[in-house]
Coordinates of C-alpha atoms in Angstrom, one line a residue:
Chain A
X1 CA 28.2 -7.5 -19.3
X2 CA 24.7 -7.7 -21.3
X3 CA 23.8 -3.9 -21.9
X4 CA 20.3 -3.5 -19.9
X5 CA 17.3 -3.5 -22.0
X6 CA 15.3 -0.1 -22.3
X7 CA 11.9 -0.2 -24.3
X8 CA 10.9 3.5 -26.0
X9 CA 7.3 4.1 -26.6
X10 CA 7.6 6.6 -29.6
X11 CA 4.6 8.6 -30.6
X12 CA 3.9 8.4 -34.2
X13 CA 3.4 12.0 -35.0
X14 CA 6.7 13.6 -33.1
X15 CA 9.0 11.5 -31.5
X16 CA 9.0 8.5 -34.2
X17 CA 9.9 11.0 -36.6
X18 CA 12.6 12.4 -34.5
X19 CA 14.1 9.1 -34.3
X20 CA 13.7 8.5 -38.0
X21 CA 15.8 12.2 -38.1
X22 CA 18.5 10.8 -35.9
X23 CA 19.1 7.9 -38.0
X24 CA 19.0 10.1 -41.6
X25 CA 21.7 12.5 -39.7
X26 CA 23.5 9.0 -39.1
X27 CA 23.7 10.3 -35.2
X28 CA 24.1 7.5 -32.8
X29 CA 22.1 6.4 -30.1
X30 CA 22.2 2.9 -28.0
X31 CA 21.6 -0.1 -29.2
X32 CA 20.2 -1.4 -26.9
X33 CA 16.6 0.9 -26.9
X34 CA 13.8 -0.8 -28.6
X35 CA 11.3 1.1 -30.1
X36 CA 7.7 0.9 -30.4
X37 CA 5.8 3.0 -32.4
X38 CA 2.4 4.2 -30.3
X39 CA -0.2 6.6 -31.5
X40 CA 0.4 9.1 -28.7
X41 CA 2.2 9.1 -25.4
X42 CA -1.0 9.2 -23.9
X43 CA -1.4 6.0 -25.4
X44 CA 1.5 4.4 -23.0
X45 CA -1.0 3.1 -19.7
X46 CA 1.2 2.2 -16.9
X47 CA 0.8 -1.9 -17.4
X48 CA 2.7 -0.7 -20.5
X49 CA 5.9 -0.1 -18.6
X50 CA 5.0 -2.7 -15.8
X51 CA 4.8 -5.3 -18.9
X52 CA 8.2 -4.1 -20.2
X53 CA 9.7 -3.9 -17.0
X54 CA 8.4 -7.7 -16.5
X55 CA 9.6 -9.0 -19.7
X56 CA 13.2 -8.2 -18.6
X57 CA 13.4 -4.3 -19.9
X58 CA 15.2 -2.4 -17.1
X59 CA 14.0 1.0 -18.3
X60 CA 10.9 2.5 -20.2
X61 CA 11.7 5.9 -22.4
X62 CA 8.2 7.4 -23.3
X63 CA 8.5 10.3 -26.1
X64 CA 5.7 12.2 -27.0
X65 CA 5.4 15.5 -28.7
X66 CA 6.0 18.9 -27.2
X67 CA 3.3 20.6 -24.6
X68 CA 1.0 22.0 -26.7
X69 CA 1.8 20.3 -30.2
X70 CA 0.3 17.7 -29.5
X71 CA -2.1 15.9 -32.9
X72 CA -4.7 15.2 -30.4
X73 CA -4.4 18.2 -28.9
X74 CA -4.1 16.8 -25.1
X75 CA -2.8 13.4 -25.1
X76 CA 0.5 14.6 -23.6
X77 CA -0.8 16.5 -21.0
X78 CA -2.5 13.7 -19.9
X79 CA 0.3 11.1 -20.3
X80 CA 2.5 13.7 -17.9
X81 CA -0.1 13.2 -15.2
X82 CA -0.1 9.9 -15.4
X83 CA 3.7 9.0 -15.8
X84 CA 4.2 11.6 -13.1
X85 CA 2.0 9.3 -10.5
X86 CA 3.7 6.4 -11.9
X87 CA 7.5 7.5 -11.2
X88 CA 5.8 8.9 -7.5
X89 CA 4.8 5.2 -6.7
X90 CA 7.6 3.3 -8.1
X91 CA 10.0 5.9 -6.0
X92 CA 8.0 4.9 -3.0
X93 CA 8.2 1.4 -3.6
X94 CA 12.1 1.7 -3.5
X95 CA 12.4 1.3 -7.4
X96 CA 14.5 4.2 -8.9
X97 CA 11.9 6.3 -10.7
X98 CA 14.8 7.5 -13.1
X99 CA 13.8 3.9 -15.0
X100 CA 10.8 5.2 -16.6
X101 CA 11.3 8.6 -18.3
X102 CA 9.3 10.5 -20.4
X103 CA 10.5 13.8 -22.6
X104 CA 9.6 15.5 -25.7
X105 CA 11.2 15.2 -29.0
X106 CA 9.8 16.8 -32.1
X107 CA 9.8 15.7 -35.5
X108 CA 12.9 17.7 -36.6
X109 CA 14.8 16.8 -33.3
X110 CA 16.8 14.4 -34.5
X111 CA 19.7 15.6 -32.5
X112 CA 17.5 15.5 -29.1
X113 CA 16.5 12.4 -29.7
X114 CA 20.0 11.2 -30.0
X115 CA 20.9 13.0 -26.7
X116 CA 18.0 11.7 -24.1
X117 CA 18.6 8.0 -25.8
X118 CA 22.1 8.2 -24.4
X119 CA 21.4 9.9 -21.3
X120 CA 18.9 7.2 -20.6
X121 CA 21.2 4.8 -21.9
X122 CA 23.8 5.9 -19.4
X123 CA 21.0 6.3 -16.3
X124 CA 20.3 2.6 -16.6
X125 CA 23.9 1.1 -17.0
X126 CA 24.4 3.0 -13.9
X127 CA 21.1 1.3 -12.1
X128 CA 21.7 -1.8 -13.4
X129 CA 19.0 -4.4 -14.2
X130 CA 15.9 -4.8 -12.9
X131 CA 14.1 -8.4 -12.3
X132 CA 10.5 -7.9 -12.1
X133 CA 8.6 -11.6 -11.4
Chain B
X1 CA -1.2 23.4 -9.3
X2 CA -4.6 24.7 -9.2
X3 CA -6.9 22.6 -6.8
X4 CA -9.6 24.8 -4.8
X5 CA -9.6 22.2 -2.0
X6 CA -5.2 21.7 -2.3
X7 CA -4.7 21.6 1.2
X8 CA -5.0 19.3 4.3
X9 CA -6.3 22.5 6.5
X10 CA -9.3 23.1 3.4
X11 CA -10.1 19.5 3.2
X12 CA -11.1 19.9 7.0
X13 CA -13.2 22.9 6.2
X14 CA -15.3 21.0 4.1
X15 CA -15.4 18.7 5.9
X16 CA -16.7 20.8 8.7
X17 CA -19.3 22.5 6.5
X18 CA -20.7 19.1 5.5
X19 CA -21.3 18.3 9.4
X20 CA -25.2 20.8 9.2
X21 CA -26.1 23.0 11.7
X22 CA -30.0 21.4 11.5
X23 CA -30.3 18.3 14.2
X24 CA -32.5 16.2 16.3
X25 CA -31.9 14.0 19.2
X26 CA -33.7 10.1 19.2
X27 CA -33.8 8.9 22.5
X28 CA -32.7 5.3 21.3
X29 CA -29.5 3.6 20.3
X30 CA -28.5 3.9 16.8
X31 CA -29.8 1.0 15.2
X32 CA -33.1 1.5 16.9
X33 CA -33.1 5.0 15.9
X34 CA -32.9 4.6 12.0
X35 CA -35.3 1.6 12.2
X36 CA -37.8 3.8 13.5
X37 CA -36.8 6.7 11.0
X38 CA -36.5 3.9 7.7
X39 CA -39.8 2.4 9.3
X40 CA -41.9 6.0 8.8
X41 CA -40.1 6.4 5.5
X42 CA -41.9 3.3 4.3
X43 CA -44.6 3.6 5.7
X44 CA -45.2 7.4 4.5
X45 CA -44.1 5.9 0.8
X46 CA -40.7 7.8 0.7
X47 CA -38.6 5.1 0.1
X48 CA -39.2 1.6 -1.3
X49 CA -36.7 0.1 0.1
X50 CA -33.4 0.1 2.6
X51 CA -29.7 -0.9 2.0
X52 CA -28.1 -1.5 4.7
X53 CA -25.8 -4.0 6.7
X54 CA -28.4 -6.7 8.0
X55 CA -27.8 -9.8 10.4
X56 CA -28.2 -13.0 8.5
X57 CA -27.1 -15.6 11.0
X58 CA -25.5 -16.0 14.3
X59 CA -22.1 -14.5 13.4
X60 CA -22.9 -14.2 10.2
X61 CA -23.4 -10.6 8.5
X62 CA -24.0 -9.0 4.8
X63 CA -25.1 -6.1 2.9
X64 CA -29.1 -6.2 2.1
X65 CA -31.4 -4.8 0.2
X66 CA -34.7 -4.7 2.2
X67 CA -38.2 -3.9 0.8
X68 CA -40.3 -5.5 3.7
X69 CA -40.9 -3.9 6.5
X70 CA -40.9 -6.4 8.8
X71 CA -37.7 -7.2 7.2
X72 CA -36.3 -4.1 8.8
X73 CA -35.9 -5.9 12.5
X74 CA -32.5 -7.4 10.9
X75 CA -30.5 -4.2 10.0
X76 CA -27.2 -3.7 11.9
X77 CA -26.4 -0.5 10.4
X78 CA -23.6 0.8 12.6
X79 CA -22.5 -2.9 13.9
X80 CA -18.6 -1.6 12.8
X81 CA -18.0 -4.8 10.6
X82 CA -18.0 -4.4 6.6
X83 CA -18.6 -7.7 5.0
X84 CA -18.0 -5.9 1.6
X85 CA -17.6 -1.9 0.3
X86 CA -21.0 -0.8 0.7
X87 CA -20.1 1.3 -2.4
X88 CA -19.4 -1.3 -4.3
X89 CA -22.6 -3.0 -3.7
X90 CA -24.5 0.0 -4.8
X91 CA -22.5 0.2 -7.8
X92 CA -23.2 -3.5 -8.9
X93 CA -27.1 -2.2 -8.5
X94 CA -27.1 1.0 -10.4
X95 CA -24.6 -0.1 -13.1
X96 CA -27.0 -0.6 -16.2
X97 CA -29.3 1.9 -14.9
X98 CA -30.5 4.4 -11.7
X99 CA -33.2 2.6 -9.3
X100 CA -36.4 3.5 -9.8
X101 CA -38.1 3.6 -6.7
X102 CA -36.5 5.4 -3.9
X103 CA -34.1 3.8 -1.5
X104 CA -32.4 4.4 1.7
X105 CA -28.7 3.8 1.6
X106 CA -26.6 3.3 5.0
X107 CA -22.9 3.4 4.5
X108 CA -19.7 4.6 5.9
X109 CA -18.1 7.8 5.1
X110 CA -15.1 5.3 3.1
X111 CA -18.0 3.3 1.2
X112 CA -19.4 6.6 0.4
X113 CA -16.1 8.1 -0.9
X114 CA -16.4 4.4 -3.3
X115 CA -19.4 5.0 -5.0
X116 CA -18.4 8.5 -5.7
X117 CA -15.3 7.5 -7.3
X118 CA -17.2 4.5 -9.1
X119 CA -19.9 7.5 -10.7
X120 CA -17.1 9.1 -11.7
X121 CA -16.1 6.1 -13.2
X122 CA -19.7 5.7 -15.4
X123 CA -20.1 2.4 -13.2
X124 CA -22.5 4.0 -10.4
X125 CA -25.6 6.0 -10.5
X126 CA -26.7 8.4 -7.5
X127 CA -30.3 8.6 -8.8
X128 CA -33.1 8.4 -6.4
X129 CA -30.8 7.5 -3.2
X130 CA -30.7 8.7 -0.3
X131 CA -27.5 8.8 1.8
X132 CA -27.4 8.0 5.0
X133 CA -24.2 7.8 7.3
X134 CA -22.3 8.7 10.5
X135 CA -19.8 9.8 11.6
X136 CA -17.1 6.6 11.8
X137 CA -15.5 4.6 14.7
X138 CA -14.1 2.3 12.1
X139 CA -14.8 -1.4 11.4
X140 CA -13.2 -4.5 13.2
X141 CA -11.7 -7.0 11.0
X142 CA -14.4 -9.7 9.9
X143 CA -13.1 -12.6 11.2
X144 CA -14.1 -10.6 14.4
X145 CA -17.8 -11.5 13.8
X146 CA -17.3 -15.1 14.6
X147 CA -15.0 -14.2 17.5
X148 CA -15.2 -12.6 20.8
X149 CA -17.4 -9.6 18.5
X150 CA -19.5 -8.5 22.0
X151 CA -16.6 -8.4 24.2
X152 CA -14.5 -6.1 21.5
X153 CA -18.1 -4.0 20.7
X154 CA -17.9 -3.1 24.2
X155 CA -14.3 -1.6 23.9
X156 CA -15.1 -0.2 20.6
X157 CA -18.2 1.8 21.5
X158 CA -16.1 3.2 24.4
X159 CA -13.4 4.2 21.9
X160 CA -15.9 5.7 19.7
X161 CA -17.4 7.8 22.6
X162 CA -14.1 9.7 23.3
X163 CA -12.7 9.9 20.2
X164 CA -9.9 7.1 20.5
X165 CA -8.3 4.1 18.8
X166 CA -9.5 0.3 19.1
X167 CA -6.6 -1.8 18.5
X168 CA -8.8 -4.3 17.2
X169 CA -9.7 -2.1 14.3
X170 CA -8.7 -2.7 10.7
X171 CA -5.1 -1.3 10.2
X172 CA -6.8 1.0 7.6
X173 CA -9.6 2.2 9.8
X174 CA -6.9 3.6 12.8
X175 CA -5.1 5.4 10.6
X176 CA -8.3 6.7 8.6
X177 CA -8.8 10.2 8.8
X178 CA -11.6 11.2 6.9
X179 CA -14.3 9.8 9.4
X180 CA -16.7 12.8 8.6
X181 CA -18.8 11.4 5.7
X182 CA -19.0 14.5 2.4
X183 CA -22.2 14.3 0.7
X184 CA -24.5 12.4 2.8
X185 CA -27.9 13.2 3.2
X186 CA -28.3 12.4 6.7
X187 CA -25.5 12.2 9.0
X188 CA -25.5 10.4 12.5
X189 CA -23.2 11.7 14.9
X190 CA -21.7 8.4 16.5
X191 CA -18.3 9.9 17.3
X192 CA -18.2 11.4 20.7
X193 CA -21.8 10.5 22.0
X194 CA -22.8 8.0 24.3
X195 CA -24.3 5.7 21.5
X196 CA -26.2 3.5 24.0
X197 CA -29.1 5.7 24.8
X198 CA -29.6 8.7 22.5
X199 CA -29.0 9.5 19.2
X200 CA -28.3 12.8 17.4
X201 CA -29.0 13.0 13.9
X202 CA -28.3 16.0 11.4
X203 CA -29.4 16.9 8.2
X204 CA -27.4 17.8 5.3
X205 CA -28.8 18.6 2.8
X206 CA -32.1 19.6 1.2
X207 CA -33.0 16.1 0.1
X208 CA -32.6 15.1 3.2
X209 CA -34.7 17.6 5.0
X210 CA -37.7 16.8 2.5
X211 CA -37.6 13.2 3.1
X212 CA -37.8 13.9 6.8
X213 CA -40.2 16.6 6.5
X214 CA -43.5 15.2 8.1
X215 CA -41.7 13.3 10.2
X216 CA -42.7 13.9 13.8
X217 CA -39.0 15.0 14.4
X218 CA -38.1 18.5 15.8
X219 CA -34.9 20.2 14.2
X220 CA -32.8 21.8 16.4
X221 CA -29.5 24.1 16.0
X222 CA -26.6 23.2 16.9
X223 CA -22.8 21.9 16.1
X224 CA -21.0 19.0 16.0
X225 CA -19.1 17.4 18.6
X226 CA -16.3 19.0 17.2
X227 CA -13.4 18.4 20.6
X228 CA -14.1 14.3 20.1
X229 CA -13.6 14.8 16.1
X230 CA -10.3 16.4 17.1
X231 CA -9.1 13.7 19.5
X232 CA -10.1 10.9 16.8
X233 CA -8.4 13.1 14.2
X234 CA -5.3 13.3 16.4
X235 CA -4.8 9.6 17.5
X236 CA -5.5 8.1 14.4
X237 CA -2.2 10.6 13.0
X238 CA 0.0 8.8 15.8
X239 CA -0.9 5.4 14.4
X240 CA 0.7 5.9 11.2
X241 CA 4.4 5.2 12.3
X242 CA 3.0 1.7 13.4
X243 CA 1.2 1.2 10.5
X244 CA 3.3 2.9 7.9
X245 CA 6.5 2.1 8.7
X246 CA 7.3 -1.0 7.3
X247 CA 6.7 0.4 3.8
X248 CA 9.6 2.7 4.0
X249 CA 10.9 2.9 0.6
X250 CA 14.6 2.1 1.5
X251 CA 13.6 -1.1 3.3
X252 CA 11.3 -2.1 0.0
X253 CA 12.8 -2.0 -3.8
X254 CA 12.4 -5.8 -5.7
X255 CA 14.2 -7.7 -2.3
X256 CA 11.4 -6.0 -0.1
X257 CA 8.8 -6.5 -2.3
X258 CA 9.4 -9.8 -3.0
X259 CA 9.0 -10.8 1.1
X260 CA 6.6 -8.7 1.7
X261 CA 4.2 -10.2 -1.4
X262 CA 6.3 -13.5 -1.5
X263 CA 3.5 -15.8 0.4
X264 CA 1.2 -14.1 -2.3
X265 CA -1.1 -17.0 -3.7
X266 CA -2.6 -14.6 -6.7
X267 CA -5.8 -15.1 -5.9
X268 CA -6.6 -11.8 -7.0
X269 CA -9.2 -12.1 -3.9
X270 CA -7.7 -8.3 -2.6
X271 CA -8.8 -7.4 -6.7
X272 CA -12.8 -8.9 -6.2
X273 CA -13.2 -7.2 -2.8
X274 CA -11.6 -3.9 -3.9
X275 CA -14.4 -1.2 -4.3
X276 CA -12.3 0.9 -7.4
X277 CA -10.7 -1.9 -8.6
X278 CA -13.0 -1.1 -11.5
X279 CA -12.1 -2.8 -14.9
X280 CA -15.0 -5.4 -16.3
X281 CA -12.3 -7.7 -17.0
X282 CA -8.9 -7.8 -15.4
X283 CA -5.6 -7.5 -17.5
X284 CA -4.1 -9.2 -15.0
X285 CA -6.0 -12.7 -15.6
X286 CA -6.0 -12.3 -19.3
X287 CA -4.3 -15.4 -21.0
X288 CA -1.9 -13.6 -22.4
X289 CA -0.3 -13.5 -18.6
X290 CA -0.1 -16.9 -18.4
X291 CA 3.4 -18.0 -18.6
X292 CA 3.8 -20.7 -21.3
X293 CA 6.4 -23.1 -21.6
X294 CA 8.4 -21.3 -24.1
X295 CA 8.4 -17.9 -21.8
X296 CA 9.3 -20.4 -18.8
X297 CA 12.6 -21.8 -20.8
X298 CA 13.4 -18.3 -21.5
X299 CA 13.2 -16.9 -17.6
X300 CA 15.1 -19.7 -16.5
X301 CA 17.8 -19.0 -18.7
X302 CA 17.7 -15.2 -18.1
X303 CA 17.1 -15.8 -14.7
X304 CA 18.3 -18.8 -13.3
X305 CA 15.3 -18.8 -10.9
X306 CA 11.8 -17.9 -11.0
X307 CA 8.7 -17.5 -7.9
X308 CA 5.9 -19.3 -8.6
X309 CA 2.6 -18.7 -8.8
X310 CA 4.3 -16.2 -11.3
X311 CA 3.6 -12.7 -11.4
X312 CA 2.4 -12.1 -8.2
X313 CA 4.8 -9.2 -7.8
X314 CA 3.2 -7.9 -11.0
X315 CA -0.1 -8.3 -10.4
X316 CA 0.2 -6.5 -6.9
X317 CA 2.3 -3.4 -8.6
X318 CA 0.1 -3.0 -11.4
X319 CA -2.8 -2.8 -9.0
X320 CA -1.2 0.1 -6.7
X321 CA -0.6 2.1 -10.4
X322 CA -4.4 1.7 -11.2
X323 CA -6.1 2.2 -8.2
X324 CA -4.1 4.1 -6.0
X325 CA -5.0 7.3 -7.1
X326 CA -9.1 6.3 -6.3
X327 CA -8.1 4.5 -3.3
X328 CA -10.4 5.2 -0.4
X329 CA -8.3 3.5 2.2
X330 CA -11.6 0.8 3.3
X331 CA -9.3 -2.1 4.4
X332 CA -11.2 -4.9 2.5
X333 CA -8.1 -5.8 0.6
X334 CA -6.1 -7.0 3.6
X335 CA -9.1 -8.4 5.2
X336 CA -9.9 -11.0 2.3
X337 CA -6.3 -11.8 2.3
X338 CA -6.3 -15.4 3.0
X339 CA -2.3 -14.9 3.4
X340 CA -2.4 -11.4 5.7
X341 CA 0.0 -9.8 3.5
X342 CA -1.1 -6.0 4.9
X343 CA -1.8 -4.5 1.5
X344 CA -4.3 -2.5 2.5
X345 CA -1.7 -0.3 4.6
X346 CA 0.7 -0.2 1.6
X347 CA -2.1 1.0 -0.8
X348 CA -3.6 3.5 2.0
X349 CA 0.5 4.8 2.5
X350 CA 0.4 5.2 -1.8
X351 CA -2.4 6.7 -2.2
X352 CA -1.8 9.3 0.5
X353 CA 1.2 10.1 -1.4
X354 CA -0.4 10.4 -5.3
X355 CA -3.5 11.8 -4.6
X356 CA -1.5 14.5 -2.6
X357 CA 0.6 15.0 -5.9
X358 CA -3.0 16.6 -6.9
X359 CA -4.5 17.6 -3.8
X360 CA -6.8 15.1 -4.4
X361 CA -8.8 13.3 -1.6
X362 CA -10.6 10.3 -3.6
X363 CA -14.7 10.5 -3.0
X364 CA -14.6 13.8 -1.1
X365 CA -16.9 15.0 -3.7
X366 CA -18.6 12.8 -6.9
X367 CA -18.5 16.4 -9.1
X368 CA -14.6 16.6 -8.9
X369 CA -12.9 14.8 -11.5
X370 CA -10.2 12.1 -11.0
X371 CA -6.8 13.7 -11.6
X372 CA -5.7 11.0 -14.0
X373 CA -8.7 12.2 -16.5
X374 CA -8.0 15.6 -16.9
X375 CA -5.3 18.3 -16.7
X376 CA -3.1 21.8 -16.2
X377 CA -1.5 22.8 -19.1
X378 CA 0.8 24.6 -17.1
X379 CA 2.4 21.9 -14.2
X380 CA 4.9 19.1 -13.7
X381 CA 7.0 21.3 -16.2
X382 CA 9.8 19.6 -14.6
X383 CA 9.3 16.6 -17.0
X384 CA 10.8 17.4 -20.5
X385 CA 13.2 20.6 -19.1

């Protein structure tokens, strides 16, 4: 079977960094994540994921930078809030909110990185796809 | 998380405190009462002009601003039909800039609870209003006004007296429980009076005492009719299984979704009517949505299938995500539905749910800011453990 589609929204600062890490330590993570670099994970707006989601991803990873490190200072905060009332509707809808994640990875964690790709990886095998119309 | 007014129990009390103490009784119906009261305004200079819901036609009803006088004679202002959110209306006037000349502004507590949310929003100014509104029955659904409307007034106003439900009510309106309008001026007390006589009016606030002041209206103390409040408050709770239950979340997911929005046309009328359905220009009729033939081939083949008009299901999802946490429950959506998909339940069910996330209750108050623009630095710390 065709391995779902997940779409990553990487902030530029941390998290694209960590990936970069991950791939210099030669650590694996799926195939099957696509990246896109964003300027903060306050950046990602919710059509974001819907638009993924629509163009056949089955799961949205959003990385941003730790609480409190963030370059613009509150740009995560504010991406928690919303991703938080995003996972709270889709759950109420009946859509798993374990499709849309979003975590922390800092520019030196290339290892972490590594770890929630596979989790998420894993999560969505184990959902299965999505067909958003 | 730190919200003053977090709880169901608090949002009461303020409720309760916005319901003044200072009143006066009009021995006339409603509508009679505040034509007399707008009448002396204009006459005595204070305002320039009335908004309010006006007759324009034999079944035929919209929101107007008034300016003459004489004009006044065709203001239905507690007639419970809404043509369009009040709020929004006095958003599309105050985008650009606040009026200039004083006006009177006659809306429900839920068209109220819009325009806050749209100042908050930078697209409403409360400048030189003043707010006017009472204490809510709820509206019937518009197609009422061109059928059987006296016969189901009749039951309505009867509802309204004790406190109780009309079935012919918008879905939204009997499962509405913030009928006490926050931040009028002027408050009418329609809930639990006999409405065809007398009328009792309080003031709430100091704006509103000085426009009355020189009025030949005698302030009186006294409370609200606080045991019909309680009744309303009560059987509007016991409506929600009816109302809500269809949206369970098990008995959704895409196969629910897709009947209950399947007969969707996309007109994107639920979008126009919606009073915090705020953007300029919608992402959702952008041409980059459109499906071209390329993207077609390529669903098909994904696919095997695909629903057309497309993206009904996306339109209607990305909707709930922006305006769910603003949401002030008003029903237009399902009532310009040309399909009667019951939308405006789903969204009132959703919004419940987020703006509890942040003990939020949209409108309540225009200085409290929309969760979604501001933060805790310490909550949620579940995301990222």
């Amino acid at each position: 079977m065709k391995e779902p589609t997940i779409v990553g929204f990487l902030c530029n600062w941390c998290s694209y960094e960590g990936a970069d890490r991950a791939g210099d330590a030669r650590l694996e993570y799926p195939a099957n994540i696509r990246t896109v670099r964003v300027m903060c994970s306050g950046r990602v707006e919710p059509e974001f994921v819907l638009h993924a989601f629509r163009e056949g991803a089955s799961g949205v990873l959003i990385l941003g930078c730790h609480p409190g490190d963030c370059h613009y200072k509150m740009g995560n905060y504010k991406a928690r809030r919303r991703i938080s009332l995003l996972k709270k509707t889709l759950e109420q809808l009946g859509i798993e909110p374990e499709r849309v994640r979003l975590d922390w990875v800092a520019a030196g964690e290339g290892e972490r990185f590594a770890k929630v790709a596979n989790e998420m990886a894993d999560t969505i095998k184990g959902l299965g796809p999505l067909e958003l119309s | 998380m730190h919200n003053a007014r977090g709880t169901t129990h608090e949002a009461y009390c303020v409720e309760r405190e916005a319901l003044s103490m200072k009143q006066f009784q009009v021995p006339r119906p409603p509508d009679d009462a505040l034509r007399d009261m707008l009448a002396s305004l204009m006459d005595k200079g204070k305002v320039g002009g009335v908004f309010a819901l006006a007759q324009t036609g034999e079944n035929s009803y919209s929101y107007a601003l008034i300016t003459d006088k004489k004009l006044l004679d065709h203001i239905v202002p507690t007639l419970p039909l809404m043509p369009a959110n009040a709020g929004k209306m006095v958003s599309r006037l105050t985008m650009l800039e606040p009026v200039k000349t004083p006006i009177a502004v006659i809306m429900r507590p839920c068209e109220l609870r819009a325009l806050f949310e749209l100042v908050k929003l930078e697209q409403a100014r409360l400048d030189n209003l003043l707010f006017i509104s009472y204490t809510c029955g709820g509206v019937l659904e518009m197609k009422t006004a061109k059928d059987g409307l006296q016969l189901k007034l009749e039951e309505y106003w009867k509802q309204v007296k004790t406190g109780g439900v009309s079935e012919d009510m918008r879905d939204s309106c009997r499962v509405c429980e913030n009928f006490v309008p926050t931040g009028a001026d002027i408050t009418l007390t329609l809930v639990g009076n006999d409405n065809g006589k007398q009328t009792t009016v309080q003031v709430n606030s100091e704006k509103g005492e000085e426009f009355l002041a020189g009025l030949s209206y005698e302030l009186t103390e006294a409370g609200p009719e606080l045991e019909a409040l309680d009744s309303m408050r009560k059987k509007r709770a016991e409506q929600k299984p009816d109302v809500f239950g269809q949206f369970a979340a098990e008995e959704l997911g895409m196969a629910g979704l897709t009947a209950l929005f399947g007969r969707c046309i996309g007109c994107h009328a639920c979008g126009r009517a919606c009073p915090v359905c705020y953007c300029s220009s919608c992402h959702f009729e952008a041409a980059e949505n459109e499906f071209d033939p390329s993207t077609l081939e390529t669903e098909l083949t994904n696919r095997g299938a695909l629903r057309l008009p497309t993206g009904t299901l996306y339109y209607q999802i990305g909707r709930l995500f922006h305006v769910s946490i603003s949401c002030v429950g008003c029903g237009m959506c399902s009532d310009v539905c040309p399909v009667d998909i019951p939308v405006a339940s789903l969204f009132a069910k959703l919004a419940g749910s987020v703006q509890g996330m942040f003990g939020y209750v949209s409108g309540r108050d225009a200085e409290e800011k929309i969760p979604t623009s501001t933060f805790e630095m310490e909550e949620l710390e579940e995301i990222g453990a």
